[in-house]
Tab-separated table of C-alpha atoms in Angstrom:
chain	number	residue	atom	x	y	z
A	312	MET	CA	261.824	-19.635	194.120
A	313	LEU	CA	258.424	-19.729	194.903
A	314	SER	CA	257.606	-19.594	198.389
A	315	ASN	CA	253.770	-20.591	199.616
A	316	PRO	CA	252.458	-16.925	200.431
A	317	PRO	CA	249.647	-16.682	203.068
A	318	LEU	CA	246.197	-18.264	201.849
A	319	SER	CA	243.397	-16.884	202.316
A	320	LEU	CA	238.594	-18.276	200.803
A	321	TYR	CA	236.504	-16.221	198.936
A	322	ILE	CA	233.246	-18.258	198.668
A	323	HIS	CA	230.857	-16.356	195.329
A	324	ILE	CA	226.525	-16.558	196.577
A	325	PRO	CA	225.473	-15.068	193.120
A	326	TRP	CA	222.619	-14.198	194.334
A	327	CYS	CA	220.428	-10.666	194.215
A	328	LEU	CA	217.611	-8.925	194.376
A	329	ARG	CA	217.611	-7.583	190.634
A	330	LYS	CA	220.685	-7.483	188.939
A	331	CYS	CA	222.422	-3.684	189.352
A	332	PRO	CA	222.774	-2.157	185.744
A	333	TYR	CA	226.488	-1.147	186.451
A	334	CYS	CA	227.413	-4.669	187.561
A	335	ASP	CA	229.322	-7.154	185.619
A	336	PHE	CA	229.888	-9.961	188.401
A	337	ASN	CA	228.136	-12.907	188.728
A	338	SER	CA	224.984	-11.635	189.613
A	339	HIS	CA	221.911	-13.692	188.831
A	340	GLY	CA	218.102	-11.703	190.217
A	341	ARG	CA	216.474	-14.342	192.943
A	342	PRO	CA	214.396	-17.310	192.248
A	343	ALA	CA	211.308	-17.744	193.754
A	344	ALA	CA	213.111	-20.279	196.354
A	345	LEU	CA	215.937	-19.646	196.330
A	346	PRO	CA	218.276	-23.096	197.318
A	347	GLU	CA	220.432	-22.396	200.133
A	348	ALA	CA	221.280	-26.022	201.556
A	349	ASP	CA	222.107	-27.446	197.892
A	350	TYR	CA	224.117	-24.508	197.240
A	351	VAL	CA	226.316	-24.603	200.067
A	352	THR	CA	226.290	-28.732	199.868
A	353	ALA	CA	227.775	-27.822	196.584
A	354	LEU	CA	230.111	-25.184	198.259
A	355	LEU	CA	231.566	-27.626	200.429
A	356	SER	CA	231.694	-30.585	197.696
A	357	ASP	CA	233.590	-27.756	196.155
A	358	LEU	CA	235.870	-26.777	198.877
A	359	ASP	CA	236.600	-30.975	199.763
A	360	ARG	CA	238.501	-30.351	196.038
A	361	GLU	CA	240.062	-27.202	196.178
A	362	LEU	CA	241.344	-28.093	199.978
A	363	GLU	CA	244.040	-31.278	197.852
A	364	ARG	CA	246.401	-28.344	196.653
A	365	VAL	CA	247.074	-26.840	199.252
A	366	ALA	CA	247.228	-29.336	201.658
A	367	GLY	CA	248.592	-28.634	205.149
A	368	ARG	CA	248.669	-25.243	204.617
A	369	THR	CA	246.513	-22.638	206.783
A	370	ILE	CA	243.838	-20.195	205.759
A	371	GLU	CA	243.775	-17.015	207.448
A	372	THR	CA	240.760	-14.859	205.524
A	373	VAL	CA	237.675	-15.925	204.442
A	374	PHE	CA	235.409	-14.101	202.276
A	375	ILE	CA	231.624	-14.003	201.165
A	376	GLY	CA	230.878	-11.929	197.959
A	377	GLY	CA	228.564	-12.330	195.714
A	378	GLY	CA	225.414	-11.618	194.472
A	379	THR	CA	224.234	-10.687	197.876
A	380	PRO	CA	224.857	-12.982	200.433
A	381	SER	CA	223.027	-11.288	203.184
A	382	LEU	CA	219.793	-12.479	201.321
A	383	PHE	CA	221.131	-16.271	202.556
A	384	GLU	CA	219.950	-16.561	206.859
A	385	PRO	CA	222.681	-16.993	209.438
A	386	ALA	CA	221.446	-20.502	209.895
A	387	ALA	CA	223.341	-21.192	205.920
A	388	ILE	CA	225.922	-19.218	207.542
A	389	ASP	CA	226.404	-20.686	210.289
A	390	ARG	CA	227.009	-24.269	208.399
A	391	LEU	CA	229.121	-23.757	205.450
A	392	LEU	CA	231.121	-21.656	208.114
A	393	ARG	CA	231.313	-25.350	210.541
A	394	GLY	CA	231.657	-26.687	207.276
A	395	ILE	CA	235.309	-24.720	206.934
A	396	ASP	CA	236.493	-25.081	209.907
A	397	GLU	CA	235.689	-29.498	209.565
A	398	ARG	CA	237.795	-29.441	206.930
A	399	ALA	CA	240.513	-26.283	207.260
A	400	THR	CA	243.008	-25.809	209.532
A	401	LEU	CA	241.704	-21.904	210.572
A	402	ALA	CA	243.167	-19.742	211.151
A	403	GLY	CA	242.621	-17.923	215.309
A	404	THR	CA	242.331	-14.525	213.787
A	405	ALA	CA	241.155	-15.226	210.615
A	406	GLU	CA	239.241	-12.389	209.612
A	407	ILE	CA	235.437	-13.162	208.365
A	408	THR	CA	234.031	-11.279	205.623
A	409	LEU	CA	230.452	-10.978	204.605
A	410	GLU	CA	228.683	-9.074	202.476
A	411	ALA	CA	225.454	-7.183	203.103
A	412	ASN	CA	222.589	-4.934	201.460
A	413	PRO	CA	220.858	-2.289	203.164
A	414	GLY	CA	217.395	-2.902	201.682
A	415	THR	CA	217.992	-7.119	203.072
A	416	PHE	CA	218.997	-5.830	206.592
A	417	GLU	CA	216.922	-6.924	209.724
A	418	MET	CA	218.274	-7.168	213.444
A	419	ASP	CA	218.009	-10.594	214.472
A	420	LYS	CA	219.321	-11.765	211.214
A	421	PHE	CA	222.633	-9.355	211.975
A	422	LYS	CA	222.667	-10.766	215.203
A	423	GLY	CA	222.865	-15.071	213.506
A	424	PHE	CA	225.604	-13.176	210.882
A	425	ARG	CA	227.470	-12.282	213.676
A	426	THR	CA	227.142	-15.403	216.093
A	427	ALA	CA	227.838	-17.758	213.604
A	428	GLY	CA	230.984	-16.744	213.166
A	429	ILE	CA	231.156	-13.398	210.438
A	430	ASN	CA	233.261	-10.617	212.555
A	431	ARG	CA	233.576	-8.014	209.584
A	432	LEU	CA	230.238	-6.840	207.388
A	433	SER	CA	230.862	-4.827	204.052
A	434	ILE	CA	227.529	-2.819	203.420
A	435	GLY	CA	226.588	-1.706	199.623
A	436	ILE	CA	225.918	1.675	200.328
A	437	GLN	CA	226.878	3.071	197.182
A	438	SER	CA	225.443	6.126	197.923
A	439	PHE	CA	222.418	7.957	200.447
A	440	ASP	CA	221.134	9.456	197.862
A	441	ASP	CA	217.518	8.947	197.299
A	442	ARG	CA	217.842	9.804	193.296
A	443	MET	CA	222.036	8.498	193.038
A	444	LEU	CA	220.175	5.695	194.663
A	445	HIS	CA	216.781	5.470	191.831
A	446	ALA	CA	220.222	6.037	189.229
A	447	LEU	CA	221.784	2.571	190.258
A	448	GLY	CA	219.082	0.712	190.514
A	449	ARG	CA	219.685	-0.697	193.571
A	450	VAL	CA	216.933	-1.689	195.790
A	451	HIS	CA	217.777	0.245	199.749
A	452	ASP	CA	217.230	4.122	200.113
A	453	GLY	CA	218.816	6.802	202.050
A	454	GLY	CA	217.409	5.994	205.115
A	455	GLU	CA	217.640	1.774	205.174
A	456	ALA	CA	221.419	2.602	204.435
A	457	LEU	CA	221.918	4.742	207.590
A	458	ARG	CA	219.797	1.855	210.226
A	459	ALA	CA	221.916	-1.254	208.258
A	460	VAL	CA	224.630	0.929	210.162
A	461	ASP	CA	222.675	0.843	213.045
A	462	VAL	CA	221.268	-2.873	213.065
A	463	ALA	CA	225.004	-3.799	212.024
A	464	ARG	CA	226.938	-2.064	215.591
A	465	ALA	CA	223.770	-3.043	217.602
A	466	ALA	CA	223.881	-6.905	216.346
A	467	GLY	CA	228.092	-6.407	217.942
A	468	PHE	CA	229.901	-6.293	214.395
A	469	ASP	CA	233.473	-3.638	214.944
A	470	ASN	CA	234.713	-4.435	211.851
A	471	LEU	CA	232.297	-2.628	208.968
A	472	ASN	CA	233.083	-1.464	205.484
A	473	LEU	CA	230.237	0.829	203.908
A	474	ASP	CA	230.876	0.317	200.092
A	475	LEU	CA	230.659	3.192	198.249
A	476	MET	CA	230.709	4.629	194.956
A	477	PHE	CA	232.056	8.184	192.885
A	478	SER	CA	230.990	9.950	189.837
A	479	LEU	CA	227.404	8.808	188.955
A	480	PRO	CA	224.687	10.083	186.814
A	481	ASP	CA	224.945	13.241	186.434
A	482	GLN	CA	226.082	13.528	190.295
A	483	ASP	CA	228.064	17.069	191.522
A	484	VAL	CA	230.541	18.659	193.326
A	485	GLU	CA	228.157	18.298	196.316
A	486	ALA	CA	226.482	15.788	196.183
A	487	ALA	CA	229.919	13.484	196.144
A	488	LEU	CA	231.050	14.849	199.217
A	489	THR	CA	227.911	14.438	201.082
A	490	ASP	CA	228.090	11.243	200.836
A	491	VAL	CA	231.153	10.507	201.908
A	492	THR	CA	230.647	13.402	204.286
A	493	THR	CA	227.834	11.211	206.497
A	494	ALA	CA	229.621	7.916	205.889
A	495	ILE	CA	232.344	9.338	208.069
A	496	GLU	CA	229.490	10.576	210.595
A	497	LEU	CA	228.723	6.589	210.865
A	498	SER	CA	231.747	6.042	211.803
A	499	PRO	CA	232.527	2.886	209.421
A	500	GLU	CA	236.133	1.594	209.987
A	501	HIS	CA	237.050	1.186	206.183
A	502	ILE	CA	235.408	2.799	203.133
A	503	SER	CA	235.669	1.776	199.899
A	504	TRP	CA	235.618	4.098	197.479
A	505	TYR	CA	235.281	3.768	194.289
A	506	GLN	CA	234.170	4.735	190.656
A	507	LEU	CA	232.148	3.759	188.555
A	508	THR	CA	233.124	2.668	186.051
A	509	LEU	CA	230.850	1.844	182.826
A	510	GLU	CA	231.174	-2.178	182.099
A	511	PRO	CA	231.178	-3.971	179.025
A	512	GLY	CA	228.208	-5.973	178.613
A	513	THR	CA	226.217	-4.601	181.370
A	514	ALA	CA	222.477	-2.605	180.631
A	515	PHE	CA	224.547	1.062	181.453
A	516	PHE	CA	227.629	0.050	178.738
A	517	LYS	CA	224.661	-0.772	176.116
A	518	GLN	CA	222.891	2.428	177.483
A	519	PRO	CA	224.432	4.611	178.873
A	520	PRO	CA	223.949	7.207	181.670
A	521	VAL	CA	225.314	11.054	181.398
A	522	LEU	CA	228.219	10.407	183.871
A	523	PRO	CA	230.828	14.080	185.503
A	524	ASP	CA	232.493	15.213	183.489
A	525	ASP	CA	236.616	14.674	183.906
A	526	ASP	CA	237.128	17.788	185.871
A	527	THR	CA	233.953	17.645	188.118
A	528	ALA	CA	235.631	13.681	188.777
A	529	TRP	CA	238.714	15.375	189.482
A	530	GLN	CA	237.079	17.723	191.902
A	531	ILE	CA	234.724	15.266	193.485
A	532	GLN	CA	238.346	12.477	194.115
A	533	GLN	CA	240.705	15.340	195.140
A	534	GLN	CA	237.367	17.532	197.616
A	535	CYS	CA	236.347	13.564	198.656
A	536	GLN	CA	239.758	12.225	199.512
A	537	GLU	CA	241.042	15.114	201.742
A	538	ALA	CA	237.770	14.572	203.692
A	539	LEU	CA	238.673	11.139	204.354
A	540	ALA	CA	242.406	11.575	204.866
A	541	PHE	CA	242.073	14.494	208.029
A	542	SER	CA	238.450	12.074	209.253
A	543	GLY	CA	241.310	9.620	209.558
A	544	TYR	CA	240.880	7.380	207.058
A	545	ARG	CA	244.334	6.524	205.830
A	546	GLN	CA	244.442	4.792	201.374
A	547	TYR	CA	246.427	2.097	201.702
A	548	GLU	CA	244.990	1.196	197.963
A	549	VAL	CA	244.043	2.373	195.040
A	550	SER	CA	240.003	2.281	196.541
A	551	ALA	CA	240.775	1.595	200.203
A	552	TYR	CA	240.808	3.241	202.909
A	553	ALA	CA	240.775	2.176	206.486
A	554	ARG	CA	242.114	3.501	210.059
A	555	ASP	CA	244.062	2.465	211.722
A	556	GLY	CA	244.809	-1.570	212.007
A	557	ARG	CA	241.270	-1.765	209.773
A	558	GLN	CA	242.869	-2.224	206.677
A	559	CYS	CA	240.835	-5.162	204.405
A	560	ARG	CA	243.465	-8.179	205.550
A	561	HIS	CA	241.737	-10.808	202.428
A	562	ASN	CA	242.334	-7.434	200.380
A	563	LEU	CA	245.670	-7.537	201.473
A	564	ASN	CA	246.633	-10.654	200.579
A	565	TYR	CA	245.254	-10.269	196.815
A	566	TRP	CA	247.136	-7.006	196.391
A	567	THR	CA	249.791	-8.353	197.947
A	568	PHE	CA	249.923	-11.466	195.003
A	569	GLY	CA	248.851	-13.651	198.104
A	570	ASP	CA	247.206	-17.595	197.349
A	571	TYR	CA	243.268	-17.946	197.633
A	572	LEU	CA	240.649	-20.578	196.760
A	573	GLY	CA	237.534	-20.002	194.609
A	574	ILE	CA	234.755	-21.515	195.007
A	575	GLY	CA	231.343	-21.166	193.843
A	576	ALA	CA	229.449	-20.094	190.723
A	577	GLY	CA	232.453	-18.195	188.823
A	578	ALA	CA	235.030	-18.187	191.697
A	579	HIS	CA	237.978	-17.259	191.033
A	580	GLY	CA	241.544	-18.347	192.533
A	581	LYS	CA	245.376	-18.738	192.840
A	582	ILE	CA	247.784	-21.343	193.959
A	583	THR	CA	251.477	-21.482	194.255
A	584	ASP	CA	252.860	-24.511	193.898
A	585	GLY	CA	256.366	-23.800	194.977
A	586	ALA	CA	257.769	-27.700	195.240
A	587	GLY	CA	256.255	-27.224	191.263
A	588	ASP	CA	257.447	-23.366	189.915
A	589	ARG	CA	253.867	-23.739	189.512
A	590	LEU	CA	251.462	-20.456	190.020
A	591	LEU	CA	247.788	-21.395	188.592
A	592	ARG	CA	244.260	-19.404	188.220
A	593	THR	CA	241.490	-20.751	188.690
A	594	SER	CA	237.531	-20.149	188.183
A	595	LYS	CA	234.689	-22.184	188.219
A	596	VAL	CA	232.032	-22.325	186.090
A	597	ARG	CA	229.559	-19.772	185.932
A	598	SER	CA	226.305	-21.030	185.847
A	599	PRO	CA	224.662	-21.158	189.355
A	600	ASP	CA	221.995	-24.001	188.300
A	601	ALA	CA	225.800	-25.787	186.599
A	602	TYR	CA	227.277	-25.398	189.542
A	603	LEU	CA	224.644	-26.496	191.940
A	604	GLY	CA	225.444	-29.952	190.217
A	605	LEU	CA	228.188	-30.440	192.905
A	606	ARG	CA	225.727	-31.084	195.906
A	607	SER	CA	225.060	-34.518	193.347
A	608	GLY	CA	229.152	-35.243	193.005
A	609	VAL	CA	229.941	-33.641	190.179
A	610	GLU	CA	232.628	-33.287	189.415
A	611	PRO	CA	232.809	-29.106	189.096
A	612	VAL	CA	233.468	-27.455	185.769
A	613	THR	CA	237.598	-25.536	186.716
A	614	LEU	CA	239.145	-24.406	184.726
A	615	GLU	CA	242.423	-23.514	185.418
A	616	HIS	CA	245.498	-21.098	183.743
A	617	GLU	CA	248.738	-21.975	183.955
A	618	ILE	CA	250.753	-18.600	184.647
A	619	GLY	CA	254.012	-18.383	182.768
A	620	HIS	CA	257.727	-17.031	183.652
A	621	ASP	CA	256.400	-14.473	181.099
A	622	GLU	CA	253.215	-13.027	182.340
A	623	ARG	CA	254.024	-13.115	186.259
A	624	PRO	CA	256.382	-9.269	186.622
A	625	LEU	CA	253.319	-7.158	184.892
A	626	GLU	CA	250.716	-9.409	186.930
A	627	PHE	CA	252.710	-8.647	189.925
A	628	LEU	CA	252.485	-5.363	189.988
A	629	MET	CA	249.503	-5.363	188.662
A	630	ASN	CA	248.598	-5.821	191.881
A	631	ALA	CA	251.430	-5.259	194.052
A	632	LEU	CA	251.399	-1.614	192.841
A	633	ARG	CA	247.637	-0.997	193.796
A	634	VAL	CA	249.449	-0.489	197.357
A	635	ARG	CA	250.139	2.732	198.313
A	636	GLU	CA	253.821	1.022	200.549
A	637	GLY	CA	254.464	-1.129	196.907
A	638	PHE	CA	256.261	-3.942	197.377
A	639	SER	CA	259.476	-4.905	199.398
A	640	GLU	CA	262.148	-6.119	197.015
A	641	SER	CA	262.276	-9.226	198.787
A	642	ASP	CA	258.686	-10.130	198.170
A	643	PHE	CA	258.598	-10.294	194.431
A	644	PRO	CA	261.160	-13.748	193.907
A	645	ARG	CA	259.557	-15.163	197.378
A	646	ARG	CA	256.030	-14.219	195.335
A	647	THR	CA	257.102	-15.206	191.437
A	648	GLY	CA	260.384	-17.232	191.709
A	649	LEU	CA	261.991	-14.724	189.289
A	650	PRO	CA	265.196	-12.479	190.198
A	651	LEU	CA	264.700	-8.643	190.145
A	652	SER	CA	265.871	-8.384	187.489
A	653	ALA	CA	262.792	-10.169	185.402
A	654	LEU	CA	261.745	-6.539	185.982
A	655	GLU	CA	263.868	-4.882	183.742
A	656	PRO	CA	264.960	-2.342	181.798
A	657	SER	CA	261.222	-1.147	183.307
A	658	LEU	CA	262.100	-0.579	186.376
A	659	SER	CA	265.354	1.586	185.925
A	660	GLY	CA	263.190	3.544	183.379
A	661	CYS	CA	259.974	4.581	185.984
A	662	LEU	CA	262.687	4.979	189.300
A	663	GLY	CA	264.627	7.081	187.026
A	664	ASP	CA	261.439	9.421	185.156
A	665	GLY	CA	259.949	10.114	188.625
A	666	LEU	CA	257.653	6.910	188.073
A	667	LEU	CA	258.217	4.444	190.957
A	668	GLU	CA	260.459	5.225	194.046
A	669	ARG	CA	262.807	3.203	195.817
A	670	ASP	CA	263.033	3.226	199.720
A	671	GLY	CA	264.674	0.797	202.045
A	672	GLY	CA	263.692	-1.917	200.557
A	673	ALA	CA	260.436	-0.874	199.421
A	674	ILE	CA	259.398	-0.236	195.859
A	675	ARG	CA	256.638	1.912	194.942
A	676	CYS	CA	254.271	4.248	193.252
A	677	SER	CA	254.995	8.313	194.209
A	678	GLU	CA	252.790	10.754	193.536
A	679	ARG	CA	253.113	11.430	189.731
A	680	GLY	CA	253.271	7.664	189.530
A	681	TRP	CA	250.085	6.823	191.707
A	682	LEU	CA	248.461	9.831	189.222
A	683	PHE	CA	249.470	7.836	186.464
A	684	LEU	CA	249.564	3.807	187.625
A	685	THR	CA	248.026	2.148	183.683
A	686	ASP	CA	250.967	4.159	182.119
A	687	VAL	CA	253.505	2.222	185.091
A	688	LEU	CA	252.408	-0.905	184.586
A	689	GLY	CA	251.990	-0.287	181.158
A	690	ARG	CA	255.671	0.220	180.656
A	691	PHE	CA	256.152	-3.538	181.546
A	692	VAL	CA	254.495	-4.664	178.882
A	693	HIS	CA	257.040	-6.484	176.304
């Protein structure tokens, strides 16, 4: 039987200074007049309706992503968080993350975010190499990236994530390793380190840059992961590395098939209705202009998709197997409403072939399965 998992809240702010050529998120260049007040009003109106789905449940984590949320002034973020607190039950230990761009930092701004209640800052650095940053179309340089971390610390943030990418245009092993070692020297609590991919609909997909070949990408991955591990950053998910106790609680809730409300232009959500044996995925209208209509009381355009029983095993595994520790055998029926036998015969096949392993009531990828995760998941496609 389905039981309600932990609940999170994702908030999407869709504007950025400039659209990066690799970005396939719902992001838009900043308008001349950023409609902060109207957008916060729309977000809170959206939240009012979303909370009807989860009456009485506590929000454990909040993540404000984008776009570039740090374009907003602290006063707008403060109003947003106060509005959430007035409407919802927010855990006293809630992790509240804001994404920030090094090109938009100021000491007073970062202090304002901290005062407003942001307790985790995620800085989108991508690289410290000016040549790489230029190729990626970023608006900051390496010096600004370094200063952003200093400013965040001075503003009182003791929980920082640094976003880095690898296999960048014409990047070699030495350059990638320099990026990672520079990040390590800054001593953040968390590092998100992931490979650049060319996503459909992006400028890079239409005009692909020259990326490192597979052998070079593999060498980059091997050497940089060794450096991260040696420095105390444990890989707990495919692209997430953290010091002990500093894993991103919000993202872990995604990966363990938890619930999350999604508000904002293009935001996605997942909601469990245990009593009705239903799992819903939701998405909001992508256009910021259309979304702003909510400030006038217009009903949000929300698409809903019910995750059928036949879809649930793969949906669960696509998230849970991304985590190094895998999942508890008892979590599968609680999160999907299905018996563990719904994973057969693929589960037995993967265990027999050494791609998955069972240990103390948990199921996770073996080292070999971790390297071929896409192939492992493919076995559960029916």
